[in-house]
Tab-separated table of N, CA and C in Angstrom:
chain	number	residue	atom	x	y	z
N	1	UNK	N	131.057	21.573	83.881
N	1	UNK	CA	130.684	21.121	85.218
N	1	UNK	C	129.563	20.076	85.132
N	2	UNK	N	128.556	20.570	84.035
N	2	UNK	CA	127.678	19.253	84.060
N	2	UNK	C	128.503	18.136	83.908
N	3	UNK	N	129.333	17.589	83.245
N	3	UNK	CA	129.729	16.216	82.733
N	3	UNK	C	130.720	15.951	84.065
N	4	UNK	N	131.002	16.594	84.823
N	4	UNK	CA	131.590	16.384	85.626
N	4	UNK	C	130.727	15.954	87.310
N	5	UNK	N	129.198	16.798	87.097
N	5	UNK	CA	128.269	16.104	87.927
N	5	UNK	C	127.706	15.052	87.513
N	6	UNK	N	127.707	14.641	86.630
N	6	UNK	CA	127.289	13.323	85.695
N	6	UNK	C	128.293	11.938	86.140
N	7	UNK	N	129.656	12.120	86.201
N	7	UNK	CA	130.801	11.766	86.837
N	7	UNK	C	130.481	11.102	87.739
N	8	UNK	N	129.842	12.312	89.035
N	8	UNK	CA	130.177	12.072	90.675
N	8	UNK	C	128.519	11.335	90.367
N	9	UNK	N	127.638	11.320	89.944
N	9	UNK	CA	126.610	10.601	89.633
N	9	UNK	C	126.611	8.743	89.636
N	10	UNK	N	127.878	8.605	89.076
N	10	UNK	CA	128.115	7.452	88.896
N	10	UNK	C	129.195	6.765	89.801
N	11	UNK	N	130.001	7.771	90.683
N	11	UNK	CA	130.633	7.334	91.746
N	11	UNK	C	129.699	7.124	92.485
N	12	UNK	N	128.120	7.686	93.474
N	12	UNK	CA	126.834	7.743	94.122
N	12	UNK	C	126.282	6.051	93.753
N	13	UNK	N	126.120	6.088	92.823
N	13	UNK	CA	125.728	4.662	91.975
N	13	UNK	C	126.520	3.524	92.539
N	14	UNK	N	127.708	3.546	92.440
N	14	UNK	CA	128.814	2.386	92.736
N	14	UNK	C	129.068	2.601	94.673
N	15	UNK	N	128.264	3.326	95.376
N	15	UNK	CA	128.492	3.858	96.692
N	15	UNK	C	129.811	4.555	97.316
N	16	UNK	N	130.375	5.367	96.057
N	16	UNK	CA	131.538	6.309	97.058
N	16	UNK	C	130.469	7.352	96.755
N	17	UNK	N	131.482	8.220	97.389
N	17	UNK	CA	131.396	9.706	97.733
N	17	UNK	C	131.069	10.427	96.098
N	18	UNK	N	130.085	11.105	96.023
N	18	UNK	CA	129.999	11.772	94.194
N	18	UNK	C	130.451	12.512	94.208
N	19	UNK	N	132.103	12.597	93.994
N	19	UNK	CA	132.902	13.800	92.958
N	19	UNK	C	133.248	13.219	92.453
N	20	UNK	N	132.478	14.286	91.181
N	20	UNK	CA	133.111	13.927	89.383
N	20	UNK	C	134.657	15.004	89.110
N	21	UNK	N	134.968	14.732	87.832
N	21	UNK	CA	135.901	15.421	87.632
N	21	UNK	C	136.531	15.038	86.319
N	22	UNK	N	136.672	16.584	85.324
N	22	UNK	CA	136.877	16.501	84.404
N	22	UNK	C	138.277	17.037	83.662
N	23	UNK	N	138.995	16.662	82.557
N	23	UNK	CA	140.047	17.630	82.575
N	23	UNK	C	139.830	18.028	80.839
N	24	UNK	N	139.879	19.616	80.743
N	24	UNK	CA	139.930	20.146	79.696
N	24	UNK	C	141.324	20.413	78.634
N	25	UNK	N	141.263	20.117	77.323
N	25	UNK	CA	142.539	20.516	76.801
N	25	UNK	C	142.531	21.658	76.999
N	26	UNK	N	143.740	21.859	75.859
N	26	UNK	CA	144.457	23.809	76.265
N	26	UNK	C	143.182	24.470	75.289
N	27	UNK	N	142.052	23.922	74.797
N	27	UNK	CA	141.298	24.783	73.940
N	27	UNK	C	139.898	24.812	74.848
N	28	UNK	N	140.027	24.703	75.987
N	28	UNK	CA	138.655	24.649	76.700
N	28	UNK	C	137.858	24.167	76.553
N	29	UNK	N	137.569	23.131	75.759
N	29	UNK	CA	136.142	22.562	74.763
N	29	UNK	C	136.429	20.829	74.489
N	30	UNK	N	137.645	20.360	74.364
N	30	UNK	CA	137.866	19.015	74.492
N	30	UNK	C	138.292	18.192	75.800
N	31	UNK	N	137.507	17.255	75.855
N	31	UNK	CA	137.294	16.758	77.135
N	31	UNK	C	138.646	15.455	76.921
N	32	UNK	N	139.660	15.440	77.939
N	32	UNK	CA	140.564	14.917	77.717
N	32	UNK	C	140.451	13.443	78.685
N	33	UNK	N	140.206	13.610	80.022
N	33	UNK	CA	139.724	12.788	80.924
N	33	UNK	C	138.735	12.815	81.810
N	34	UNK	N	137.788	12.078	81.741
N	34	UNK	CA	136.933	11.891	83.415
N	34	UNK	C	137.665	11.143	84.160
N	35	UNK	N	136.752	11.068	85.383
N	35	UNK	CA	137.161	10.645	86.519
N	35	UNK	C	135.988	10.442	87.756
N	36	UNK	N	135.883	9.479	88.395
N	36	UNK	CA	135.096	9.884	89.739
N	36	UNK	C	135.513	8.761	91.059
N	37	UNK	N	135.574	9.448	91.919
N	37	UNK	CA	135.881	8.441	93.126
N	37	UNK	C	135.309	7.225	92.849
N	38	UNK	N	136.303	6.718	92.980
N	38	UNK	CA	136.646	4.981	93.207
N	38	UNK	C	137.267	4.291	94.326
N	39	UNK	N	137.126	4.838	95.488
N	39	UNK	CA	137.940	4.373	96.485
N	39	UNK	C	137.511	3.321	97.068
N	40	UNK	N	136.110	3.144	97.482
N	40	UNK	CA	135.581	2.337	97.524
N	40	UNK	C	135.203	1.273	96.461
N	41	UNK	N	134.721	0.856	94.936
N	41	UNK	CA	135.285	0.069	93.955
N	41	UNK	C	136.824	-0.401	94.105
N	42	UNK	N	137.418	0.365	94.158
N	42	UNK	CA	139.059	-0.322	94.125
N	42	UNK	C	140.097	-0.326	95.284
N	43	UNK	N	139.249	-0.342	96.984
N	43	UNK	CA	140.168	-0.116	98.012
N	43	UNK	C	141.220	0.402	97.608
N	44	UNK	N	141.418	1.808	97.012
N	44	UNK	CA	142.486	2.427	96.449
N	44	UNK	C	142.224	3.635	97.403
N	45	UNK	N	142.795	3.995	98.387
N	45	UNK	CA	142.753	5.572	99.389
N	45	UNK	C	143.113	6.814	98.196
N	46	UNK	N	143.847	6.567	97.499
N	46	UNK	CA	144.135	7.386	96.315
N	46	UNK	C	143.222	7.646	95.112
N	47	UNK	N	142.126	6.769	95.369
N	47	UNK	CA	141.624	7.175	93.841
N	47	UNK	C	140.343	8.320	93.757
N	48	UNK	N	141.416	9.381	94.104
N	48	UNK	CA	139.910	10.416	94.016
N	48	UNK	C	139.713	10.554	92.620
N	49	UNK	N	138.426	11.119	92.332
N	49	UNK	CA	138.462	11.897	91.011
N	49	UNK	C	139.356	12.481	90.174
N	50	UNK	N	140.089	13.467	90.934
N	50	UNK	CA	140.809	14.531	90.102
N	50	UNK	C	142.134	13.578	90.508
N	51	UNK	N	142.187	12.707	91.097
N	51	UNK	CA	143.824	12.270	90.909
N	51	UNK	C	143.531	11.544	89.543
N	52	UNK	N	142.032	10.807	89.177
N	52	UNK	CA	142.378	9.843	88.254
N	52	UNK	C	142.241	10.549	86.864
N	53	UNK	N	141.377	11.443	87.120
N	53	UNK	CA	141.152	12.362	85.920
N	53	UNK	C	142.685	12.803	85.222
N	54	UNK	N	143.221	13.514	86.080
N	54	UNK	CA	144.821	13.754	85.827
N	54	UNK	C	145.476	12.418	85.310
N	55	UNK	N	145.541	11.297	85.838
N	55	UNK	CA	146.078	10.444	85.189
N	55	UNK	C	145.886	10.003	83.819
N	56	UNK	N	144.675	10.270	83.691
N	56	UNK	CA	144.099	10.054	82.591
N	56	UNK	C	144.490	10.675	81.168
N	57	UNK	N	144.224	11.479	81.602
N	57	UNK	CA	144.463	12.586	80.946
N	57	UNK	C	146.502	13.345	80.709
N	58	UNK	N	146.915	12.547	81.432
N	58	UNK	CA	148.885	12.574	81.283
N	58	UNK	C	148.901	11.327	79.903
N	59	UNK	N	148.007	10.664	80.279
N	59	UNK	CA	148.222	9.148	79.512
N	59	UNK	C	147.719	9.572	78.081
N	60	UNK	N	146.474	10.230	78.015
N	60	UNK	CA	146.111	10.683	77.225
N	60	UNK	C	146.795	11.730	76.109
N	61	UNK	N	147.405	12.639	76.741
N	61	UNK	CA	148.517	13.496	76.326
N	61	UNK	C	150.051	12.860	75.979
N	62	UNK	N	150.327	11.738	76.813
N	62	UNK	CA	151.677	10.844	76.254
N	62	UNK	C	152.828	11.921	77.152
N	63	UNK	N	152.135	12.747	78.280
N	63	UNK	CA	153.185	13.003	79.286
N	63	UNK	C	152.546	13.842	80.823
N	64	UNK	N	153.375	14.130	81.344
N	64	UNK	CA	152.820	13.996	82.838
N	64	UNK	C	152.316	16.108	83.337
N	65	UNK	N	153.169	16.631	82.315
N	65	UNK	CA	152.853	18.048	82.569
N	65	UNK	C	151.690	18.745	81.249
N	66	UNK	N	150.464	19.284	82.051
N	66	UNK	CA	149.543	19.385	81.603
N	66	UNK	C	148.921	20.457	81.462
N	67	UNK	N	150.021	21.411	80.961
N	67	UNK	CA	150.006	23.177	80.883
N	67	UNK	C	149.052	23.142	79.842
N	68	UNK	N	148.337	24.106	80.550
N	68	UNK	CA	147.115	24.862	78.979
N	68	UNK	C	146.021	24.087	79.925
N	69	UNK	N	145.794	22.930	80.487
N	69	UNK	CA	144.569	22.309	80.339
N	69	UNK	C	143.930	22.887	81.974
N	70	UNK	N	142.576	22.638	82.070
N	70	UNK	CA	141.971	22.795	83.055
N	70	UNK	C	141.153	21.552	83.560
N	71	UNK	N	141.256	21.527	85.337
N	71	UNK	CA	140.545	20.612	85.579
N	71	UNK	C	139.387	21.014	86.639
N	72	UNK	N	138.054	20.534	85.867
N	72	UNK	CA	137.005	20.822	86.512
N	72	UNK	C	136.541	19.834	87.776
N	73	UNK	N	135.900	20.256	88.718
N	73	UNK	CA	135.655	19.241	89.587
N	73	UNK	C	134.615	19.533	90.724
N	74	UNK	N	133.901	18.902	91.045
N	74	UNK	CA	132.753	18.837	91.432
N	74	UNK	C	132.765	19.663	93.006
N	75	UNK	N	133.584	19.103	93.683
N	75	UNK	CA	133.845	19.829	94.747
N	75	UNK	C	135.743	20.179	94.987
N	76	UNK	N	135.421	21.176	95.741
N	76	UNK	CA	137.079	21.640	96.272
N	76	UNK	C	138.140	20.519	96.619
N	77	UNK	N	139.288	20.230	95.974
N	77	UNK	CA	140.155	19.300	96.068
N	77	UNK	C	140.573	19.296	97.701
N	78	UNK	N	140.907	18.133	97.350
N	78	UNK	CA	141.673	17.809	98.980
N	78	UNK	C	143.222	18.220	99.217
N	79	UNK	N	143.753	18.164	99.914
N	79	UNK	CA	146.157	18.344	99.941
N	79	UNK	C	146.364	17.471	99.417
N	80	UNK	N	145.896	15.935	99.109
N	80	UNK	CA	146.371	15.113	97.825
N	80	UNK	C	146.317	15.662	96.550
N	81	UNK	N	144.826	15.998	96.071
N	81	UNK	CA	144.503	16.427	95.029
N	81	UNK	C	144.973	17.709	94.897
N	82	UNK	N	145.091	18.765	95.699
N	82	UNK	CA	145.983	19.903	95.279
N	82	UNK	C	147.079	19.825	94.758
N	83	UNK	N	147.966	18.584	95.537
N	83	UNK	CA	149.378	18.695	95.722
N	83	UNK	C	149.590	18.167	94.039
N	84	UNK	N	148.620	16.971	93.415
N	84	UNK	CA	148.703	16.281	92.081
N	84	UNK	C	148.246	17.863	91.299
N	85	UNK	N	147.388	18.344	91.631
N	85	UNK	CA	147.336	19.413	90.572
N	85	UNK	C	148.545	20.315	89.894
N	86	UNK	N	149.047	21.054	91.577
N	86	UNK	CA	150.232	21.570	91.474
N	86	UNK	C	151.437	20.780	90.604
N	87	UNK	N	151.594	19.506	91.264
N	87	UNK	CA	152.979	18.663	90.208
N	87	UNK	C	152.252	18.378	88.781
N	88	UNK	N	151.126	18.307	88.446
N	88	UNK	CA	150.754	18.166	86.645
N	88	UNK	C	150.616	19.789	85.888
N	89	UNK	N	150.907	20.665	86.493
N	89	UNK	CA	150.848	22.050	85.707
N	89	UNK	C	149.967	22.297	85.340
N	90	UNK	N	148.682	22.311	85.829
N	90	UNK	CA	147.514	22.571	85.012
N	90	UNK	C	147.426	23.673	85.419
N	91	UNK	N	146.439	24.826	84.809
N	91	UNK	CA	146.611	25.987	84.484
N	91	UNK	C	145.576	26.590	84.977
N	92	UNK	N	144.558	25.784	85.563
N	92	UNK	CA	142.902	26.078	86.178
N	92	UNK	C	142.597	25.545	86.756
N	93	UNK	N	141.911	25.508	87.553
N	93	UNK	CA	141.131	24.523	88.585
N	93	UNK	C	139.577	25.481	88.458
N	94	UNK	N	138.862	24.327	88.520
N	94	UNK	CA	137.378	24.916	88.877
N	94	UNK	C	136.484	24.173	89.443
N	95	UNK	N	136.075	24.261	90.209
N	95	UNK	CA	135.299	23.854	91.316
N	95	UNK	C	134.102	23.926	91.751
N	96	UNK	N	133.373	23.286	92.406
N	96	UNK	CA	131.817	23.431	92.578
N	96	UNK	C	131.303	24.067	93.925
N	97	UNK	N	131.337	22.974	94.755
N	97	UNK	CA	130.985	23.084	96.427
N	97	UNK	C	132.392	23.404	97.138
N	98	UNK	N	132.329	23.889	97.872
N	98	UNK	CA	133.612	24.844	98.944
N	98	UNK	C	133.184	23.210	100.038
N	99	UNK	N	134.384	22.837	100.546
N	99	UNK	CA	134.701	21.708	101.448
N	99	UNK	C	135.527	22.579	102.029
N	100	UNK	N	134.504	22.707	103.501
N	100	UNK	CA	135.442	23.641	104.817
N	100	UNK	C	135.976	22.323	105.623
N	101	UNK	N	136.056	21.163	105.276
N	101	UNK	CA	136.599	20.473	106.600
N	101	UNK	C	137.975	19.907	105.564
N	102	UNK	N	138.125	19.793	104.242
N	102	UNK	CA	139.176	19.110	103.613
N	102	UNK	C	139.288	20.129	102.341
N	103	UNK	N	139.168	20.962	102.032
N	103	UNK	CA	139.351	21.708	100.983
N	103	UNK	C	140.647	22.590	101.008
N	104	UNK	N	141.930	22.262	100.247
N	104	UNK	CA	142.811	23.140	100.313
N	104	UNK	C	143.045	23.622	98.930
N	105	UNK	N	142.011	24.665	98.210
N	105	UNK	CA	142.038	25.439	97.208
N	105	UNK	C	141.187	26.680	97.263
N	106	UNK	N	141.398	27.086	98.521
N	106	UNK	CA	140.711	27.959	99.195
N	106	UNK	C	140.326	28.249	100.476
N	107	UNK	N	139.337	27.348	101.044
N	107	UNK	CA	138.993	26.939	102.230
N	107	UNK	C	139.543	26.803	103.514
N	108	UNK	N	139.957	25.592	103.620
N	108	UNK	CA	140.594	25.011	105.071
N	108	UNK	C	142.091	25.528	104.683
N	109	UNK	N	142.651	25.087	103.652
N	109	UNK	CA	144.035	25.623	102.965
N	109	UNK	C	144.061	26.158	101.584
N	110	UNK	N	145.256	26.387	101.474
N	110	UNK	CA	145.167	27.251	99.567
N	110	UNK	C	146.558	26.400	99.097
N	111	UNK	N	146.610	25.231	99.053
N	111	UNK	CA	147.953	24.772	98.548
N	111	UNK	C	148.229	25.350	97.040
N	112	UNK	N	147.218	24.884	96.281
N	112	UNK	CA	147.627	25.287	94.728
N	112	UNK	C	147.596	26.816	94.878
N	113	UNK	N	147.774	27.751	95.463
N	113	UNK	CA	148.304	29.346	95.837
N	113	UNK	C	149.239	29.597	95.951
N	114	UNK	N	149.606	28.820	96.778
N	114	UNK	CA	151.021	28.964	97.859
N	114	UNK	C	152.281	29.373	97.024
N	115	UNK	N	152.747	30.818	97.499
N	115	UNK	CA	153.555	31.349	97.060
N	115	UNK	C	155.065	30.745	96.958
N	116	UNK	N	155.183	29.704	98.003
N	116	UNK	CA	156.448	28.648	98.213
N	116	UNK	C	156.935	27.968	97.122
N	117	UNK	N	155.412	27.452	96.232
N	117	UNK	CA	155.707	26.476	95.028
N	117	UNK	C	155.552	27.206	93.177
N	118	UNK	N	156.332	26.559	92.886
N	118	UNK	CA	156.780	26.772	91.460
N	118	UNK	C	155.624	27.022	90.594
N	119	UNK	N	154.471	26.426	90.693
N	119	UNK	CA	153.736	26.683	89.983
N	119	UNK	C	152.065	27.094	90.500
N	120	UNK	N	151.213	27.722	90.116
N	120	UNK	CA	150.129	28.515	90.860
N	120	UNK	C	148.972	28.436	89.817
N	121	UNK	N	147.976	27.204	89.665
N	121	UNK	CA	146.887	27.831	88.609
N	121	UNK	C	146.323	28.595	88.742
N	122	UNK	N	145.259	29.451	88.034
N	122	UNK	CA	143.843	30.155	88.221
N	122	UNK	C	143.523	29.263	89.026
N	123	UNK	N	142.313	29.956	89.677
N	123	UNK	CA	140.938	29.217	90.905
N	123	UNK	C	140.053	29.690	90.670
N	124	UNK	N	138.908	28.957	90.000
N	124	UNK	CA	137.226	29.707	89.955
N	124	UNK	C	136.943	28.851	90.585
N	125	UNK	N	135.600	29.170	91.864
N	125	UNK	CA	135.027	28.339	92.633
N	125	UNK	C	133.581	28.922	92.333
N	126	UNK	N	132.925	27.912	93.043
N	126	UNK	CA	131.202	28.186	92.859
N	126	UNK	C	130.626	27.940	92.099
N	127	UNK	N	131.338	27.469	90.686
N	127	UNK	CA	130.260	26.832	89.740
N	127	UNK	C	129.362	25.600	89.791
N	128	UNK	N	127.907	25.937	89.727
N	128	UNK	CA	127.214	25.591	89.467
N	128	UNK	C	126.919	24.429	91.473
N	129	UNK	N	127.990	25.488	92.199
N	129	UNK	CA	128.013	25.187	94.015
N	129	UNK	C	127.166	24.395	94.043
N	130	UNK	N	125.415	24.678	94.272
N	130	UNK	CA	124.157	24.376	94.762
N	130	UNK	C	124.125	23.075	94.180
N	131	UNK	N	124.162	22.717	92.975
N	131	UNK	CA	123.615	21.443	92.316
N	131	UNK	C	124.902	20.580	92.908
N	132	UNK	N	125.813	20.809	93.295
N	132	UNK	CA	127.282	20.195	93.640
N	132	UNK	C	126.953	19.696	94.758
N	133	UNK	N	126.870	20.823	95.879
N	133	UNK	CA	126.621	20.606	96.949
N	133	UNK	C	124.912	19.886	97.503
N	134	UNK	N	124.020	19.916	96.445
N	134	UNK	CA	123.150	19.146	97.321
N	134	UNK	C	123.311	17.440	96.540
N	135	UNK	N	123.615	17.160	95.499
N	135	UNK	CA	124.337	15.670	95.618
N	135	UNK	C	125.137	15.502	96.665
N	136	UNK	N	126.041	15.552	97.510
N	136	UNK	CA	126.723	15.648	98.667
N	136	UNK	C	125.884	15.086	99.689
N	137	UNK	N	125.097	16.373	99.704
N	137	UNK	CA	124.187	16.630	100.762
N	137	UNK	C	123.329	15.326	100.926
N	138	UNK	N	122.920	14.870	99.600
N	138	UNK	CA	121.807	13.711	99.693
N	138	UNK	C	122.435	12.567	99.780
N	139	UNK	N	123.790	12.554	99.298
N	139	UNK	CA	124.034	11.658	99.227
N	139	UNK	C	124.331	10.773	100.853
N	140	UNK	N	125.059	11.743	101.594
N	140	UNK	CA	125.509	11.453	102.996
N	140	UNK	C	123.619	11.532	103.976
N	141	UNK	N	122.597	12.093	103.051
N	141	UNK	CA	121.269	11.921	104.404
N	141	UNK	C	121.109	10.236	104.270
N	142	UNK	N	121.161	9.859	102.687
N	142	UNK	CA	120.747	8.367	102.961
N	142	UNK	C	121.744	7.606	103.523
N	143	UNK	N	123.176	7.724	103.534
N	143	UNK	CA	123.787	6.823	104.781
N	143	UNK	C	123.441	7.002	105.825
C-alpha cells in the first residue's frame, strides 16, 4: 500500500485526483505494475489507476488474464474499475479509503461480489484507510 500511496502522490503532483495503484504477481512480493490517475494529464475519462495498473501489468505478463495476482489500490474502485478487475481475473483486491459516493467493492455497490459473474476475488479493505483517506481529504481542501 505504501508504493501505491507513493503512486497517488504523484497523480496530486500532476493535479488529478491521488489514487495510486499497484498490481502484485502470484507471489505477493513482485511488483508487476503501477499506476495512478491520469485523466487529467491525458484527457483520457478512462485512465484511472487500477485500469492502467492492470494494463500494465497484462502487457507485462504477455496476456490479459491475471489469476494469482493482486491489485492494491489506494482507494475503493469505481463500476469501471470493478468491472476491469472482474474481466482480468485477479484474485485480490485491496484497498485503502471506502468511497461511499462511487465505490462498488463494497460500499455504494459490490460488483467484483456479485454472484451473477464468473469470477469473484478476495476483498480486504481498510488498509492503511487513514493515510489514504486524508491525501483525498487534502487534496480536494486545496481546490
Amino acid at each position: 500500500m505504501r508504493l501505491a500511496l507513493d503512486q497517488a502522490r504523484l497523480a496530486a503532483r500532476d493535479g488529478d485526483v491521488p489514487v495510486g495503484a499497484v498490481v502484485l504477481a502470484a507471489d505477493g512480493t513482485t511488483v508487476l505494475a503501477t499506476g495512478h490517475n491520469e485523466r487529467e494529464a491525458g484527457g483520457d475519462p478512462t485512465a484511472h489507476a487500477e485500469v492502467l495498473a492492470v494494463r500494465r501489468a497484462a502487457e507485462a505478463l504477455g496476456e490479459w488474464r491475471l489469476s494469482g495476482c493482486t491489485l492494491v489500490v489506494t482507494l475503493e474502485p469505481c463500476t469501471m474499475c470493478a468491472g476491469a478487475i472482474t474481466q482480468s481475473r485477479l484474485d485480490r483486491v485491496v484497498y485503502g479509503a471506502r468511497d461511499d459516493k462511487a465505490g462498488a467493492v463494497g460500499s455504494l455497490w459490490d460488483v467484483v461480489r456479485d454472484r451473477r459473474l464468473n469470477h469473484r476475488p478476495e476483498v480486504v479493505q481498510g488498509v492503511l484507510a487513514e493515510e489514504c483517506s486524508a491525501l483525498l481529504t487534502e487534496f480536494f481542501r486545496e481546490r
